[in-house]
Amino acid sequence: MPMDIRVGDVLELKKTHPCGSKEWKALRVGMDFKLKCLGCGHEVMIPRVKAEKSIKKVKREESAQ
């Protein structure tokens, strides 16, 4: 069953990016994820399966509506 990841979620991954950050923001979700590194701003597209295996924690900012 796929994880509940939404656009705007901040994902903490298991491995660190070469810039030293572990946090990525989800810009696009679907079959592929588009993630933006919160340390250096680098953007990558990776398959959903690979992304879900490397996610350690999901931080969601609840919108006040």
PDB file of C-alpha atoms in Angstrom:
ATOM      1  CA  MET A   1       0.000   0.000   0.000  1.00  0.00           C
ATOM      2  CA  PRO A   2       1.465   3.385  -1.002  1.00  0.00           C
ATOM      3  CA  MET A   3       2.367   5.937   1.661  1.00  0.00           C
ATOM      4  CA  ASP A   4       0.250   9.068   2.077  1.00  0.00           C
ATOM      5  CA  ILE A   5       2.630  11.705   0.743  1.00  0.00           C
ATOM      6  CA  ARG A   6       1.223  15.058  -0.369  1.00  0.00           C
ATOM      7  CA  VAL A   7       2.658  18.047  -2.210  1.00  0.00           C
ATOM      8  CA  GLY A   8       4.282  20.343   0.329  1.00  0.00           C
ATOM      9  CA  ASP A   9       5.250  17.600   2.799  1.00  0.00           C
ATOM     10  CA  VAL A  10       8.796  17.717   4.171  1.00  0.00           C
ATOM     11  CA  LEU A  11      10.409  14.282   4.007  1.00  0.00           C
ATOM     12  CA  GLU A  12      13.339  13.199   6.148  1.00  0.00           C
ATOM     13  CA  LEU A  13      15.338  10.600   4.223  1.00  0.00           C
ATOM     14  CA  LYS A  14      17.667   7.931   5.599  1.00  0.00           C
ATOM     15  CA  LYS A  15      20.771   9.115   3.740  1.00  0.00           C
ATOM     16  CA  THR A  16      22.153  12.646   3.721  1.00  0.00           C
ATOM     17  CA  HIS A  17      22.514  14.645   0.521  1.00  0.00           C
ATOM     18  CA  PRO A  18      26.115  15.673  -0.306  1.00  0.00           C
ATOM     19  CA  CYS A  19      25.258  19.181   0.948  1.00  0.00           C
ATOM     20  CA  GLY A  20      24.600  17.701   4.412  1.00  0.00           C
ATOM     21  CA  SER A  21      20.797  18.002   4.529  1.00  0.00           C
ATOM     22  CA  LYS A  22      18.410  15.079   5.087  1.00  0.00           C
ATOM     23  CA  GLU A  23      15.221  17.071   4.463  1.00  0.00           C
ATOM     24  CA  TRP A  24      13.448  17.270   1.117  1.00  0.00           C
ATOM     25  CA  LYS A  25      10.188  18.981   0.110  1.00  0.00           C
ATOM     26  CA  ALA A  26       7.731  17.110  -2.122  1.00  0.00           C
ATOM     27  CA  LEU A  27       6.969  19.237  -5.187  1.00  0.00           C
ATOM     28  CA  ARG A  28       5.145  16.535  -7.186  1.00  0.00           C
ATOM     29  CA  VAL A  29       3.730  13.138  -6.234  1.00  0.00           C
ATOM     30  CA  GLY A  30       2.468  10.303  -8.410  1.00  0.00           C
ATOM     31  CA  MET A  31       4.352   7.466 -10.086  1.00  0.00           C
ATOM     32  CA  ASP A  32       7.453   9.634  -9.671  1.00  0.00           C
ATOM     33  CA  PHE A  33       8.282  12.078  -6.891  1.00  0.00           C
ATOM     34  CA  LYS A  34       9.859  15.459  -7.568  1.00  0.00           C
ATOM     35  CA  LEU A  35      11.833  16.426  -4.488  1.00  0.00           C
ATOM     36  CA  LYS A  36      13.681  19.619  -3.628  1.00  0.00           C
ATOM     37  CA  CYS A  37      16.589  19.551  -1.177  1.00  0.00           C
ATOM     38  CA  LEU A  38      15.973  22.047   1.621  1.00  0.00           C
ATOM     39  CA  GLY A  39      19.726  22.451   2.120  1.00  0.00           C
ATOM     40  CA  CYS A  40      20.941  23.475  -1.340  1.00  0.00           C
ATOM     41  CA  GLY A  41      17.776  23.677  -3.497  1.00  0.00           C
ATOM     42  CA  HIS A  42      18.718  20.787  -5.819  1.00  0.00           C
ATOM     43  CA  GLU A  43      15.666  19.165  -7.472  1.00  0.00           C
ATOM     44  CA  VAL A  44      15.423  15.490  -8.432  1.00  0.00           C
ATOM     45  CA  MET A  45      12.812  13.167  -9.923  1.00  0.00           C
ATOM     46  CA  ILE A  46      12.843   9.632  -8.498  1.00  0.00           C
ATOM     47  CA  PRO A  47      10.441   6.683  -8.827  1.00  0.00           C
ATOM     48  CA  ARG A  48       7.838   6.362  -6.052  1.00  0.00           C
ATOM     49  CA  VAL A  49       9.091   2.905  -5.011  1.00  0.00           C
ATOM     50  CA  LYS A  50      12.657   4.140  -4.477  1.00  0.00           C
ATOM     51  CA  ALA A  51      11.486   7.271  -2.649  1.00  0.00           C
ATOM     52  CA  GLU A  52       9.199   5.360  -0.266  1.00  0.00           C
ATOM     53  CA  LYS A  53      12.020   2.983   0.699  1.00  0.00           C
ATOM     54  CA  SER A  54      14.300   5.870   1.664  1.00  0.00           C
ATOM     55  CA  ILE A  55      11.773   7.911   3.706  1.00  0.00           C
ATOM     56  CA  LYS A  56      12.425   7.942   7.442  1.00  0.00           C
ATOM     57  CA  LYS A  57       9.842  10.516   8.593  1.00  0.00           C
ATOM     58  CA  VAL A  58       7.113  12.724   7.057  1.00  0.00           C
ATOM     59  CA  LYS A  59       6.587  16.214   8.477  1.00  0.00           C
ATOM     60  CA  ARG A  60       3.287  17.696   7.387  1.00  0.00           C
ATOM     61  CA  GLU A  61       2.304  21.286   8.009  1.00  0.00           C
ATOM     62  CA  GLU A  62      -1.440  21.238   8.624  1.00  0.00           C
ATOM     63  CA  SER A  63      -3.188  24.118   6.915  1.00  0.00           C
ATOM     64  CA  ALA A  64      -5.492  26.114   9.180  1.00  0.00           C
ATOM     65  CA  GLN A  65      -8.849  26.105   7.406  1.00  0.00           C
TER      66      GLN A  65
END
